[in-house]
Amino acid sequence: MVKPEDTLPDRSLRAAAQRRGSFVQTAKAVAWSFFGVRRSKDQEQDLSTINPLHVIVAGIVGGLIFVIALVVLVRAIVGSGAAA
């Protein structure tokens, strides 16, 4: 049987959303996650300081930038005739 105190309480989510980590720090953490390499010390620091809402926004923005960059790259290669 799961007790209410065993689940993630609402106040923990609110406390996480009140973290004062900068958006630049969050963007760096998301960029490192796209690359797939992160030191455990830095990861622990990120988990304790960055705002989860910033992570969501930075992840969406980073994903959009990645997709747009791929589309531009493919169009440039196809347009140059190098793909023929």
PDB file of C-alpha atoms in Angstrom:
ATOM      1  CA  MET A   1       0.000   0.000   0.000  1.00  0.00           C
ATOM      2  CA  VAL A   2       1.382   3.396  -1.000  1.00  0.00           C
ATOM      3  CA  LYS A   3       1.264   5.995   1.716  1.00  0.00           C
ATOM      4  CA  PRO A   4       0.729   9.663   0.823  1.00  0.00           C
ATOM      5  CA  GLU A   5       4.141  10.561   2.233  1.00  0.00           C
ATOM      6  CA  ASP A   6       5.783   7.969  -0.072  1.00  0.00           C
ATOM      7  CA  THR A   7       4.631   9.804  -3.193  1.00  0.00           C
ATOM      8  CA  LEU A   8       6.088  13.075  -4.419  1.00  0.00           C
ATOM      9  CA  PRO A   9       4.196  15.736  -2.489  1.00  0.00           C
ATOM     10  CA  ASP A  10       2.876  18.851  -4.209  1.00  0.00           C
ATOM     11  CA  ARG A  11       5.038  21.057  -2.011  1.00  0.00           C
ATOM     12  CA  SER A  12       8.190  19.421  -3.425  1.00  0.00           C
ATOM     13  CA  LEU A  13       7.121  20.384  -6.927  1.00  0.00           C
ATOM     14  CA  ARG A  14       6.452  23.921  -5.788  1.00  0.00           C
ATOM     15  CA  ALA A  15       9.807  24.066  -4.042  1.00  0.00           C
ATOM     16  CA  ALA A  16      11.547  22.811  -7.181  1.00  0.00           C
ATOM     17  CA  ALA A  17       9.798  25.448  -9.273  1.00  0.00           C
ATOM     18  CA  GLN A  18      11.055  28.147  -6.891  1.00  0.00           C
ATOM     19  CA  ARG A  19      14.726  27.305  -7.455  1.00  0.00           C
ATOM     20  CA  ARG A  20      16.826  30.274  -8.471  1.00  0.00           C
ATOM     21  CA  GLY A  21      19.050  28.639 -11.098  1.00  0.00           C
ATOM     22  CA  SER A  22      19.624  30.856 -14.107  1.00  0.00           C
ATOM     23  CA  PHE A  23      18.206  30.077 -17.519  1.00  0.00           C
ATOM     24  CA  VAL A  24      21.750  30.141 -18.942  1.00  0.00           C
ATOM     25  CA  GLN A  25      22.787  27.423 -16.480  1.00  0.00           C
ATOM     26  CA  THR A  26      19.722  25.431 -17.513  1.00  0.00           C
ATOM     27  CA  ALA A  27      20.498  25.894 -21.213  1.00  0.00           C
ATOM     28  CA  LYS A  28      24.032  24.605 -20.625  1.00  0.00           C
ATOM     29  CA  ALA A  29      22.694  21.545 -18.795  1.00  0.00           C
ATOM     30  CA  VAL A  30      20.250  20.822 -21.627  1.00  0.00           C
ATOM     31  CA  ALA A  31      23.000  21.283 -24.227  1.00  0.00           C
ATOM     32  CA  TRP A  32      25.190  18.805 -22.374  1.00  0.00           C
ATOM     33  CA  SER A  33      22.274  16.373 -22.241  1.00  0.00           C
ATOM     34  CA  PHE A  34      21.880  16.622 -26.036  1.00  0.00           C
ATOM     35  CA  PHE A  35      25.592  15.855 -26.341  1.00  0.00           C
ATOM     36  CA  GLY A  36      25.233  12.980 -23.873  1.00  0.00           C
ATOM     37  CA  VAL A  37      28.165  13.765 -21.588  1.00  0.00           C
ATOM     38  CA  ARG A  38      27.971  15.214 -18.085  1.00  0.00           C
ATOM     39  CA  ARG A  39      30.131  14.929 -14.983  1.00  0.00           C
ATOM     40  CA  SER A  40      28.226  13.535 -12.009  1.00  0.00           C
ATOM     41  CA  LYS A  41      29.334  16.466  -9.823  1.00  0.00           C
ATOM     42  CA  ASP A  42      27.870  18.957 -12.291  1.00  0.00           C
ATOM     43  CA  GLN A  43      24.723  16.880 -12.666  1.00  0.00           C
ATOM     44  CA  GLU A  44      24.162  16.864  -8.911  1.00  0.00           C
ATOM     45  CA  GLN A  45      24.634  20.631  -8.803  1.00  0.00           C
ATOM     46  CA  ASP A  46      22.156  21.078 -11.661  1.00  0.00           C
ATOM     47  CA  LEU A  47      19.579  18.877  -9.962  1.00  0.00           C
ATOM     48  CA  SER A  48      19.755  20.978  -6.824  1.00  0.00           C
ATOM     49  CA  THR A  49      19.755  24.428  -8.422  1.00  0.00           C
ATOM     50  CA  ILE A  50      17.955  24.579 -11.767  1.00  0.00           C
ATOM     51  CA  ASN A  51      14.238  25.118 -12.165  1.00  0.00           C
ATOM     52  CA  PRO A  52      12.407  22.156 -13.780  1.00  0.00           C
ATOM     53  CA  LEU A  53      10.198  24.547 -15.758  1.00  0.00           C
ATOM     54  CA  HIS A  54      13.322  26.082 -17.273  1.00  0.00           C
ATOM     55  CA  VAL A  55      14.474  22.592 -18.266  1.00  0.00           C
ATOM     56  CA  ILE A  56      11.234  21.971 -20.153  1.00  0.00           C
ATOM     57  CA  VAL A  57      11.419  25.293 -21.999  1.00  0.00           C
ATOM     58  CA  ALA A  58      15.134  24.914 -22.771  1.00  0.00           C
ATOM     59  CA  GLY A  59      14.573  21.356 -24.007  1.00  0.00           C
ATOM     60  CA  ILE A  60      11.810  22.423 -26.382  1.00  0.00           C
ATOM     61  CA  VAL A  61      13.834  25.398 -27.660  1.00  0.00           C
ATOM     62  CA  GLY A  62      16.958  23.241 -28.037  1.00  0.00           C
ATOM     63  CA  GLY A  63      15.001  20.578 -29.914  1.00  0.00           C
ATOM     64  CA  LEU A  64      13.528  23.163 -32.274  1.00  0.00           C
ATOM     65  CA  ILE A  65      16.957  24.676 -32.944  1.00  0.00           C
ATOM     66  CA  PHE A  66      18.351  21.199 -33.635  1.00  0.00           C
ATOM     67  CA  VAL A  67      15.558  20.319 -36.086  1.00  0.00           C
ATOM     68  CA  ILE A  68      15.807  23.685 -37.870  1.00  0.00           C
ATOM     69  CA  ALA A  69      19.586  23.293 -38.163  1.00  0.00           C
ATOM     70  CA  LEU A  70      19.153  19.834 -39.702  1.00  0.00           C
ATOM     71  CA  VAL A  71      16.559  21.099 -42.195  1.00  0.00           C
ATOM     72  CA  VAL A  72      18.814  24.002 -43.214  1.00  0.00           C
ATOM     73  CA  LEU A  73      21.802  21.668 -43.582  1.00  0.00           C
ATOM     74  CA  VAL A  74      19.868  19.164 -45.726  1.00  0.00           C
ATOM     75  CA  ARG A  75      18.448  21.921 -47.935  1.00  0.00           C
ATOM     76  CA  ALA A  76      21.926  23.413 -48.401  1.00  0.00           C
ATOM     77  CA  ILE A  77      23.400  20.039 -49.383  1.00  0.00           C
ATOM     78  CA  VAL A  78      20.548  19.166 -51.735  1.00  0.00           C
ATOM     79  CA  GLY A  79      20.536  22.670 -53.227  1.00  0.00           C
ATOM     80  CA  SER A  80      24.267  22.604 -53.927  1.00  0.00           C
ATOM     81  CA  GLY A  81      23.988  19.465 -56.027  1.00  0.00           C
ATOM     82  CA  ALA A  82      26.465  17.586 -53.852  1.00  0.00           C
ATOM     83  CA  ALA A  83      23.831  14.980 -53.078  1.00  0.00           C
ATOM     84  CA  ALA A  84      23.469  13.989 -56.768  1.00  0.00           C
TER      85      ALA A  84
END
